[in-house]
Tab-separated table of C-alpha atoms and ligand atoms in Angstrom:
chain	number	residue	atom	x	y	z
A	1	MET	CA	10.193	-25.049	6.990
A	2	THR	CA	9.056	-26.057	10.467
A	3	ASP	CA	6.867	-24.233	12.978
A	4	THR	CA	9.843	-23.374	15.160
A	5	GLU	CA	11.855	-21.928	12.283
A	6	VAL	CA	11.000	-18.283	12.056
A	7	PHE	CA	9.765	-16.366	9.046
A	8	ASP	CA	10.569	-13.141	10.847
A	9	LEU	CA	8.383	-10.222	9.805
A	10	TYR	CA	10.760	-7.922	11.695
A	11	SER	CA	13.944	-9.044	10.000
A	12	PRO	CA	15.813	-6.461	7.885
A	13	ALA	CA	16.620	-9.294	5.464
A	14	ILE	CA	12.904	-9.789	4.809
A	15	ASP	CA	12.302	-6.054	4.398
A	16	ALA	CA	15.127	-5.999	1.853
A	17	ASP	CA	14.217	-9.157	-0.087
A	18	PRO	CA	11.301	-11.303	1.092
A	19	PHE	CA	11.064	-13.336	-2.116
A	20	PRO	CA	13.450	-16.271	-1.476
A	21	HIS	CA	11.804	-16.644	1.948
A	22	TYR	CA	8.348	-16.650	0.383
A	23	THR	CA	9.497	-19.388	-2.013
A	24	ARG	CA	10.463	-21.587	0.937
A	25	LEU	CA	7.119	-20.931	2.602
A	26	ARG	CA	5.140	-21.784	-0.528
A	27	GLU	CA	7.087	-24.945	-1.219
A	28	GLU	CA	7.687	-26.274	2.292
A	29	ALA	CA	4.978	-24.830	4.541
A	30	PRO	CA	2.011	-23.388	2.636
A	31	ALA	CA	0.058	-23.152	5.891
A	32	TYR	CA	2.862	-21.991	8.161
A	33	TRP	CA	2.379	-21.478	11.896
A	34	SER	CA	4.978	-19.358	13.653
A	35	GLU	CA	5.328	-20.816	17.088
A	36	ARG	CA	7.161	-17.725	18.301
A	37	ASP	CA	4.866	-15.048	16.860
A	38	LYS	CA	1.648	-17.075	17.160
A	39	HIS	CA	0.313	-16.461	13.684
A	40	TRP	CA	-0.311	-18.355	10.470
A	41	ILE	CA	1.089	-17.196	7.148
A	42	LEU	CA	-0.641	-18.224	3.906
A	43	SER	CA	1.651	-17.836	0.924
A	44	ARG	CA	0.252	-19.726	-2.106
A	45	TYR	CA	-1.863	-17.855	-4.634
A	46	ASP	CA	-4.925	-20.102	-4.435
A	47	ASP	CA	-5.013	-20.029	-0.617
A	48	VAL	CA	-4.454	-16.280	-0.303
A	49	ALA	CA	-6.984	-15.426	-3.034
A	50	ALA	CA	-9.595	-17.746	-1.485
A	51	ALA	CA	-9.004	-16.378	2.034
A	52	ALA	CA	-9.330	-12.791	0.786
A	53	GLN	CA	-12.747	-13.698	-0.684
A	54	ASP	CA	-13.911	-15.599	2.382
A	55	TRP	CA	-14.516	-12.800	4.902
A	56	GLU	CA	-16.861	-15.011	6.932
A	57	THR	CA	-13.930	-17.279	7.842
A	58	PHE	CA	-11.155	-14.699	7.684
A	59	SER	CA	-12.515	-11.643	9.472
A	60	SER	CA	-11.034	-8.132	9.454
A	61	THR	CA	-12.735	-6.812	12.579
A	62	ALA	CA	-9.631	-7.207	14.746
A	63	GLY	CA	-7.797	-5.042	12.203
A	64	ASN	CA	-5.932	-5.761	8.968
A	65	LEU	CA	-2.522	-4.397	9.964
A	66	VAL	CA	-0.217	-7.086	11.308
A	67	ASP	CA	0.543	-4.811	14.279
A	68	GLU	CA	-2.719	-2.939	14.554
A	69	ILE	CA	-2.655	0.747	15.547
A	70	PRO	CA	-4.412	1.344	18.886
A	71	GLY	CA	-7.975	2.630	18.415
A	72	ARG	CA	-8.211	1.746	14.729
A	73	ALA	CA	-9.778	-1.730	14.574
A	74	GLY	CA	-13.518	-1.666	13.950
A	75	ALA	CA	-13.537	1.955	12.782
A	76	THR	CA	-12.169	1.778	9.225
A	77	LEU	CA	-13.093	0.047	6.008
A	78	GLY	CA	-10.144	-2.319	6.247
A	79	SER	CA	-11.090	-3.325	9.785
A	80	THR	CA	-14.820	-4.002	9.542
A	81	ASP	CA	-16.768	-6.916	8.062
A	82	PRO	CA	-20.059	-6.779	6.139
A	83	PRO	CA	-22.703	-5.519	6.500
A	84	ARG	CA	-21.195	-2.409	8.155
A	85	HIS	CA	-18.145	-2.581	5.905
A	86	ASP	CA	-20.263	-2.525	2.734
A	87	ARG	CA	-22.263	0.497	3.871
A	88	LEU	CA	-19.144	2.421	4.878
A	89	ARG	CA	-17.551	1.512	1.554
A	90	ALA	CA	-20.584	2.633	-0.429
A	91	LEU	CA	-20.277	6.060	1.223
A	92	ALA	CA	-16.677	6.572	0.210
A	93	GLN	CA	-16.188	4.723	-3.035
A	94	ALA	CA	-17.505	7.273	-5.529
A	95	ALA	CA	-14.777	9.719	-4.500
A	96	PHE	CA	-12.072	7.303	-5.663
A	97	LEU	CA	-13.506	6.215	-9.025
A	98	LYS	CA	-11.393	7.061	-12.055
A	99	LYS	CA	-13.981	9.415	-13.545
A	100	ASN	CA	-14.070	11.303	-10.255
A	101	VAL	CA	-10.310	11.681	-9.909
A	102	GLU	CA	-9.619	12.766	-13.468
A	103	TYR	CA	-9.955	16.389	-12.350
A	104	LEU	CA	-6.572	15.779	-10.689
A	105	LEU	CA	-4.817	15.468	-14.067
A	106	GLU	CA	-3.654	19.086	-14.282
A	107	PRO	CA	-2.699	19.397	-10.597
A	108	ILE	CA	-0.597	16.208	-10.864
A	109	GLN	CA	1.099	17.467	-14.008
A	110	GLU	CA	1.781	20.839	-12.372
A	111	VAL	CA	3.372	19.333	-9.242
A	112	ALA	CA	5.311	16.849	-11.386
A	113	ASP	CA	6.604	19.544	-13.741
A	114	ARG	CA	7.687	21.809	-10.875
A	115	ALA	CA	9.489	18.889	-9.218
A	116	LEU	CA	11.142	17.899	-12.519
A	117	GLU	CA	12.389	21.465	-13.152
A	118	ARG	CA	14.091	21.444	-9.754
A	119	ILE	CA	15.508	17.963	-10.303
A	120	LEU	CA	16.853	18.697	-13.792
A	121	ALA	CA	18.537	21.874	-12.563
A	122	LYS	CA	20.536	19.713	-10.128
A	123	GLY	CA	21.154	16.490	-12.035
A	124	ALA	CA	21.320	14.370	-8.879
A	125	PHE	CA	18.247	13.908	-6.726
A	126	GLU	CA	16.348	11.696	-4.295
A	127	PHE	CA	13.227	10.267	-5.933
A	128	VAL	CA	11.162	9.537	-2.789
A	129	THR	CA	11.189	12.988	-1.191
A	130	GLU	CA	11.715	15.051	-4.330
A	131	TYR	CA	9.240	13.314	-6.632
A	132	SER	CA	6.915	10.501	-5.546
A	133	SER	CA	5.877	11.782	-2.121
A	134	GLU	CA	5.921	15.415	-3.232
A	135	ILE	CA	3.187	14.425	-5.698
A	136	THR	CA	1.171	12.120	-3.457
A	137	VAL	CA	1.123	14.467	-0.434
A	138	THR	CA	0.028	17.460	-2.514
A	139	ILE	CA	-2.654	15.531	-4.396
A	140	LEU	CA	-4.035	13.693	-1.396
A	141	LEU	CA	-4.353	16.830	0.748
A	142	ARG	CA	-6.095	18.572	-2.100
A	143	MET	CA	-8.464	15.675	-2.691
A	144	MET	CA	-9.387	15.458	0.982
A	145	GLY	CA	-9.765	19.250	1.272
A	146	LEU	CA	-7.028	19.424	3.921
A	147	PRO	CA	-4.835	22.496	4.466
A	148	ALA	CA	-1.515	22.328	2.600
A	149	GLN	CA	1.182	21.085	4.936
A	150	ASP	CA	4.904	20.817	4.634
A	151	PRO	CA	5.080	17.659	2.448
A	152	LYS	CA	8.250	16.415	4.125
A	153	GLU	CA	6.831	16.689	7.636
A	154	ILE	CA	3.458	15.113	6.876
A	155	ARG	CA	5.150	12.281	5.038
A	156	ARG	CA	7.505	11.768	7.976
A	157	LYS	CA	4.488	11.369	10.271
A	158	VAL	CA	2.747	9.012	7.844
A	159	VAL	CA	5.863	6.856	7.366
A	160	LEU	CA	6.281	6.615	11.134
A	161	SER	CA	2.602	5.670	11.475
A	162	ILE	CA	2.948	2.732	9.088
A	163	SER	CA	6.325	1.608	10.449
A	164	THR	CA	7.057	-1.016	13.062
A	165	ASP	CA	10.072	-1.407	15.301
A	166	LYS	CA	12.098	-4.594	15.244
A	167	SER	CA	13.335	-4.172	18.786
A	168	VAL	CA	9.813	-4.143	20.269
A	169	ARG	CA	8.329	-6.435	17.582
A	170	GLY	CA	5.491	-3.986	17.077
A	171	ARG	CA	5.047	-0.223	17.284
A	172	ASN	CA	7.241	1.978	19.468
A	173	GLN	CA	6.043	5.133	21.234
A	174	GLU	CA	7.295	7.513	18.550
A	175	GLN	CA	5.342	5.568	15.908
A	176	ILE	CA	2.174	5.549	18.019
A	177	ASP	CA	2.580	9.295	18.740
A	178	ALA	CA	2.940	10.028	15.015
A	179	PHE	CA	-0.407	8.345	14.346
A	180	ARG	CA	-1.972	10.269	17.247
A	181	TRP	CA	-0.689	13.513	15.730
A	182	LEU	CA	-2.332	12.553	12.426
A	183	ALA	CA	-5.588	11.662	14.197
A	184	ARG	CA	-5.608	14.998	16.112
A	185	PHE	CA	-4.977	16.921	12.904
A	186	LEU	CA	-7.917	15.140	11.246
A	187	ASP	CA	-10.114	15.515	14.319
A	188	GLU	CA	-9.698	19.294	14.149
A	189	GLU	CA	-10.670	19.191	10.483
A	190	VAL	CA	-13.811	17.154	11.259
A	191	THR	CA	-14.786	19.699	13.946
A	192	ARG	CA	-14.314	22.545	11.459
A	193	ARG	CA	-16.534	20.769	8.886
A	194	ARG	CA	-19.324	20.478	11.457
A	195	THR	CA	-19.621	24.271	11.643
A	196	ALA	CA	-18.431	25.051	8.108
A	197	PRO	CA	-19.269	22.191	5.720
A	198	ALA	CA	-17.212	22.096	2.531
A	199	ASP	CA	-17.423	20.214	-0.746
A	200	ASP	CA	-14.988	17.476	0.244
A	201	LEU	CA	-14.686	13.906	1.415
A	202	ILE	CA	-14.375	14.673	5.135
A	203	THR	CA	-17.626	16.682	5.072
A	204	ARG	CA	-19.315	13.826	3.243
A	205	LEU	CA	-18.217	11.372	5.928
A	206	ALA	CA	-19.215	13.809	8.694
A	207	GLU	CA	-22.710	14.199	7.259
A	208	ALA	CA	-23.260	10.588	6.226
A	209	GLU	CA	-25.677	8.247	7.940
A	210	ILE	CA	-25.677	4.453	8.092
A	211	ASP	CA	-29.036	2.968	9.122
A	212	GLY	CA	-30.195	6.423	10.293
A	213	GLU	CA	-27.121	6.955	12.462
A	214	ARG	CA	-24.273	9.388	11.913
A	215	LEU	CA	-20.748	7.944	11.862
A	216	SER	CA	-18.959	8.505	15.157
A	217	ASP	CA	-16.092	11.006	15.269
A	218	ARG	CA	-13.733	8.064	15.780
A	219	GLU	CA	-14.995	6.380	12.596
A	220	ILE	CA	-14.644	9.580	10.567
A	221	VAL	CA	-11.151	10.282	11.881
A	222	MET	CA	-9.897	6.697	11.508
A	223	THR	CA	-11.398	6.299	8.022
A	224	SER	CA	-9.885	9.625	6.930
A	225	ALA	CA	-6.555	8.580	8.462
A	226	THR	CA	-6.602	5.427	6.318
A	227	PHE	CA	-7.138	7.550	3.209
A	228	VAL	CA	-4.270	9.835	4.201
A	229	MET	CA	-1.905	6.959	4.985
A	230	ALA	CA	-2.762	4.938	1.868
A	231	GLY	CA	-3.045	7.971	-0.405
A	232	ILE	CA	0.359	9.249	0.651
A	233	GLU	CA	2.386	6.225	1.628
A	234	SER	CA	1.007	3.217	-0.292
A	235	LEU	CA	0.862	5.325	-3.418
A	236	SER	CA	4.331	6.869	-3.211
A	237	SER	CA	5.812	3.520	-2.142
A	238	PHE	CA	4.253	1.950	-5.185
A	239	MET	CA	5.780	4.595	-7.474
A	240	ASN	CA	9.132	3.936	-5.790
A	241	MET	CA	8.869	0.225	-6.572
A	242	LEU	CA	7.850	0.911	-10.174
A	243	LEU	CA	10.805	3.280	-10.560
A	244	LEU	CA	13.099	0.607	-9.167
A	245	ASN	CA	11.742	-1.998	-11.579
A	246	LEU	CA	12.287	0.350	-14.509
A	247	HIS	CA	15.811	1.050	-13.254
A	248	ASP	CA	16.620	-2.656	-12.969
A	249	HIS	CA	15.125	-3.499	-16.389
A	250	PRO	CA	16.467	-0.815	-18.742
A	251	GLU	CA	15.366	-2.604	-21.902
A	252	GLN	CA	11.736	-2.558	-20.706
A	253	ARG	CA	12.082	1.067	-19.576
A	254	ARG	CA	13.303	2.052	-23.057
A	255	ARG	CA	10.255	0.433	-24.613
A	256	LEU	CA	8.069	2.495	-22.285
A	257	VAL	CA	9.916	5.671	-23.233
A	258	LEU	CA	9.232	4.960	-26.911
A	259	ASP	CA	5.661	3.843	-26.283
A	260	PRO	CA	4.138	5.467	-23.156
A	261	ALA	CA	0.853	3.651	-23.848
A	262	LEU	CA	2.543	0.604	-22.289
A	263	MET	CA	2.512	2.337	-18.869
A	264	PRO	CA	-0.712	0.632	-17.623
A	265	GLN	CA	0.894	-2.767	-18.357
A	266	ALA	CA	4.071	-1.787	-16.483
A	267	ILE	CA	1.905	-0.684	-13.541
A	268	GLU	CA	0.000	-4.001	-13.387
A	269	GLU	CA	3.193	-6.031	-13.615
A	270	SER	CA	4.794	-3.957	-10.844
A	271	LEU	CA	1.742	-4.526	-8.643
A	272	ARG	CA	2.314	-8.226	-9.150
A	273	PHE	CA	6.093	-8.327	-9.077
A	274	ASN	CA	6.922	-6.352	-5.954
A	275	THR	CA	4.063	-4.281	-4.671
A	276	SER	CA	4.385	-2.065	-1.597
A	277	ALA	CA	1.458	-3.775	0.203
A	278	GLN	CA	3.074	-7.130	0.992
A	279	ARG	CA	0.984	-8.614	3.818
A	280	PHE	CA	-2.320	-8.029	5.593
A	281	LYS	CA	-3.896	-9.625	8.627
A	282	ARG	CA	-7.116	-11.532	9.210
A	283	THR	CA	-8.510	-13.310	12.264
A	284	ALA	CA	-10.168	-16.718	11.922
A	285	ALA	CA	-13.856	-16.522	12.806
A	286	ARG	CA	-14.367	-20.266	12.349
A	287	GLU	CA	-12.303	-23.390	11.918
A	288	LYS	CA	-10.556	-23.995	8.606
A	289	VAL	CA	-8.408	-26.948	7.582
A	290	LEU	CA	-5.691	-26.152	5.040
A	291	HIS	CA	-2.895	-28.444	3.862
A	292	GLY	CA	-3.719	-30.820	6.708
A	293	ARG	CA	-3.424	-28.135	9.388
A	294	THR	CA	-6.261	-26.728	11.473
A	295	ILE	CA	-6.695	-22.977	11.817
A	296	ARG	CA	-8.864	-22.379	14.880
A	297	PRO	CA	-11.309	-19.537	15.672
A	298	GLY	CA	-9.390	-16.565	17.081
A	299	ASP	CA	-6.105	-17.439	15.319
A	300	THR	CA	-4.255	-14.656	13.549
A	301	VAL	CA	-3.735	-15.349	9.836
A	302	ILE	CA	-1.457	-13.313	7.594
A	303	LEU	CA	-2.256	-13.156	3.900
A	304	ALA	CA	1.054	-12.755	2.068
A	305	TYR	CA	-0.162	-11.037	-1.103
A	306	GLY	CA	3.443	-10.380	-2.133
A	307	SER	CA	4.154	-14.112	-2.063
A	308	ALA	CA	0.921	-15.141	-3.804
A	309	ASN	CA	1.885	-12.845	-6.681
A	310	ARG	CA	5.151	-14.783	-7.152
A	311	ASP	CA	3.518	-18.212	-7.092
A	312	GLY	CA	4.633	-20.079	-10.227
A	313	ARG	CA	1.442	-22.149	-10.083
A	314	LYS	CA	-0.452	-19.000	-11.062
A	315	PHE	CA	2.104	-16.879	-12.955
A	316	ALA	CA	4.595	-18.662	-15.232
A	317	ASP	CA	8.220	-17.580	-14.794
A	318	SER	CA	6.962	-15.644	-11.796
A	319	ASP	CA	10.304	-14.174	-10.655
A	320	HIS	CA	10.713	-12.430	-13.977
A	321	TYR	CA	9.518	-8.816	-14.417
A	322	ASP	CA	7.799	-8.607	-17.773
A	323	ILE	CA	5.641	-5.651	-18.797
A	324	ASP	CA	4.014	-7.778	-21.518
A	325	ARG	CA	2.674	-10.284	-19.027
A	326	LYS	CA	-0.813	-8.805	-18.290
A	327	PRO	CA	-1.062	-10.510	-14.864
A	328	VAL	CA	-4.826	-10.898	-14.599
A	329	GLY	CA	-5.929	-11.725	-11.051
A	330	HIS	CA	-2.812	-10.399	-9.284
A	331	LEU	CA	-3.318	-9.552	-5.626
A	332	GLY	CA	-1.362	-6.285	-5.545
A	333	PHE	CA	-4.586	-4.554	-4.491
A	334	GLY	CA	-5.834	-7.489	-2.402
A	335	GLY	CA	-9.104	-9.201	-3.274
A	336	GLY	CA	-12.703	-9.786	-2.227
A	337	LYS	CA	-14.629	-7.278	-0.100
A	338	HIS	CA	-11.467	-5.425	0.907
A	339	PHE	CA	-10.092	-4.982	-2.613
A	340	CYS	CA	-8.276	-1.653	-2.533
A	341	LEU	CA	-10.719	1.239	-2.580
A	342	GLY	CA	-8.068	3.523	-4.069
A	343	SER	CA	-7.005	1.215	-6.922
A	344	GLN	CA	-8.365	3.365	-9.762
A	345	MET	CA	-6.969	6.526	-8.233
A	346	ALA	CA	-3.609	4.856	-7.599
A	347	ARG	CA	-3.342	3.636	-11.193
A	348	PHE	CA	-4.332	7.042	-12.558
A	349	VAL	CA	-1.918	9.132	-10.455
A	350	THR	CA	0.976	6.715	-11.061
A	351	ASP	CA	0.324	6.654	-14.800
A	352	VAL	CA	0.318	10.459	-15.108
A	353	ALA	CA	3.295	10.996	-12.786
A	354	MET	CA	5.520	8.287	-14.266
A	355	ARG	CA	4.817	9.188	-17.903
A	356	ARG	CA	5.763	12.769	-17.077
A	357	PHE	CA	8.923	11.564	-15.369
A	358	LEU	CA	10.097	9.364	-18.253
A	359	VAL	CA	9.542	12.084	-20.843
A	360	ARG	CA	11.974	14.359	-19.011
A	361	ILE	CA	14.280	11.711	-17.501
A	362	PRO	CA	14.380	8.641	-19.751
A	363	GLU	CA	17.810	7.549	-18.478
A	364	PHE	CA	18.754	7.534	-14.792
A	365	ARG	CA	20.987	5.605	-12.458
A	366	LEU	CA	20.950	4.749	-8.766
A	367	THR	CA	23.932	6.278	-7.023
A	368	THR	CA	24.050	3.707	-4.244
A	369	GLY	CA	24.562	-0.029	-4.386
A	370	LYS	CA	22.681	-0.644	-1.143
A	371	LEU	CA	19.157	0.501	-0.376
A	372	ASP	CA	17.635	0.925	3.092
A	373	TRP	CA	14.077	-0.315	3.482
A	374	ILE	CA	11.234	0.979	5.636
A	375	SER	CA	10.779	-1.245	8.655
A	376	SER	CA	7.229	-2.603	8.476
A	377	SER	CA	5.416	-5.871	9.084
A	378	ASN	CA	2.930	-4.979	6.299
A	379	PHE	CA	4.616	-2.810	3.705
A	380	ARG	CA	7.804	-2.728	1.669
A	381	SER	CA	9.433	0.409	0.306
A	382	PRO	CA	12.907	1.892	-0.004
A	383	VAL	CA	13.584	4.724	2.449
A	384	ALA	CA	15.360	6.689	-0.275
A	385	LEU	CA	16.238	6.330	-3.960
A	386	PRO	CA	19.241	8.556	-4.689
A	387	LEU	CA	19.497	8.924	-8.473
A	388	GLU	CA	21.411	10.797	-11.095
A	389	VAL	CA	20.167	11.798	-14.497
A	390	VAL	CA	22.270	10.136	-17.200
B	1	LIG	C1	-0.606	1.598	-5.469
B	1	LIG	C2	-0.964	1.998	-4.267
B	1	LIG	C3	-1.806	1.126	-3.371
B	1	LIG	C4	-1.666	-0.194	-3.070
B	1	LIG	C5	-0.570	-1.142	-3.556
B	1	LIG	C6	-2.768	-0.566	-2.195
B	1	LIG	C7	-2.996	-1.838	-1.720
B	1	LIG	C8	-4.097	-2.225	-0.974
B	1	LIG	C9	-4.381	-3.578	-0.535
B	1	LIG	C10	-3.513	-4.785	-0.800
B	1	LIG	C11	-5.536	-3.546	0.151
B	1	LIG	C12	-6.238	-4.751	0.796
B	1	LIG	C13	-6.064	-4.735	2.291
B	1	LIG	C14	-6.588	-5.996	2.958
B	1	LIG	O1	-6.676	-7.047	2.307
B	1	LIG	O2	-6.884	-5.951	4.178
B	1	LIG	C15	-5.991	-2.184	0.156
B	1	LIG	C16	-7.140	-1.760	0.772
B	1	LIG	C17	-7.501	-0.439	0.845
B	1	LIG	N1	-6.893	0.626	0.209
B	1	LIG	FE1	-5.277	0.564	-0.959
B	1	LIG	N2	-3.530	0.538	-1.979
B	1	LIG	C18	-2.993	1.595	-2.684
B	1	LIG	C19	-3.458	2.876	-2.755
B	1	LIG	C20	-4.564	3.321	-2.087
B	1	LIG	C21	-5.072	4.668	-2.137
B	1	LIG	C22	-4.496	5.794	-3.010
B	1	LIG	C23	-6.151	4.715	-1.318
B	1	LIG	C24	-7.045	5.872	-0.997
B	1	LIG	C25	-6.645	7.089	-0.815
B	1	LIG	C26	-6.332	3.398	-0.741
B	1	LIG	C27	-7.310	3.049	0.155
B	1	LIG	C28	-7.572	1.772	0.570
B	1	LIG	C29	-8.664	1.427	1.469
B	1	LIG	C30	-9.641	2.394	2.088
B	1	LIG	C31	-8.618	0.042	1.631
B	1	LIG	C32	-9.593	-0.815	2.455
B	1	LIG	C33	-10.746	-1.175	1.543
B	1	LIG	C34	-11.757	-2.043	2.224
B	1	LIG	O3	-11.456	-2.678	3.235
B	1	LIG	O4	-12.903	-2.070	1.728
B	1	LIG	N3	-5.362	2.577	-1.239
B	1	LIG	N4	-5.098	-1.393	-0.536
């Protein structure tokens, strides 16, 4: 693959199935420079894992989204470097530890059971709106202490906020406005906490100090917005991908139905096999030579986690989904300083929600042969999963 050939992050073909394209990158151009888009893409496991660890060379301060949202860089965990990053992370991380999210067990089961009653009464349903995002929106708003919103509308805004538009090769106005709506909604909540503190994460951020200084309103709003976007969208997208894997591999699904204790293994293998968080951005802070090519300070570098996880040098028979694999070291949650803050929460919620689902609906079938995919330079998720109970 040459520099003038395009690995096009805005191509519907790549949204639908990036994996054959990743294979070409790994084999033919492991340090690939896109002459048109002016960025590098790293695709082999060893390179991506090393770059994720090496924040001094591969900085996040210009943002970690391929098309960064205006106003976000420098104000969130994913877009700061140490030492500020580490202090901000220390403030937030306790809230997302498994022991501190276990109180969500009953609420998740309640939302899941209500959704499953409705689904079973109909027989045919759409998994994304009627199950995965119904659960993640309700749980996330509750965890953040945010007023209950119409799950469909808040998810619509979040999906728009993480989406990019092929025709403008970046974000269009509607997508930017959706993020602004989210930021305004959170800003009002921060203002309310200033006069009426509550026992929740937003209050904790509003009252926190780093080196004797309060966080700015922009930092609180942007950090909270990341939690809302990841907690709703990354998490429901991940459940969608897991569901799809279990649909496509019925023999492995049936083993899970008989032995639900295998769910954590299925989750890890899905994080490796086709996670929702495919690619994140870094900016070179110093020169780095890789595979005979020179990455210069200021260059944009994309870490293709989704490709690294399919690298046969690291994972044998890497294009095969296998819940017995135990893929230690997968990069489904990234790596290094920016390793996903919500990983324990994400595993916990998915485990509870998907066990519940399989108990009630062990056999299901997609009712379409062609899926539409969210348009995004970072993430991968089906827009809808129309299913019928078999
Ligand atoms: C299964 C669902 C999820 C997946 C696949 C996922 C994936 C990732 C990945 C790959 C990164 C690394 C980004 C980078 O390298 O720049 C990341 C970072 C992050 N994730 Fe997640 N995530 C998920 C769920 C969540 C949830 C539920 C939350 C919180 C509500 C969350 C919050 C964050 C934050 C705050 C960061 C930045 C951490 C830092 O920079 O220190 N994620 N996530």
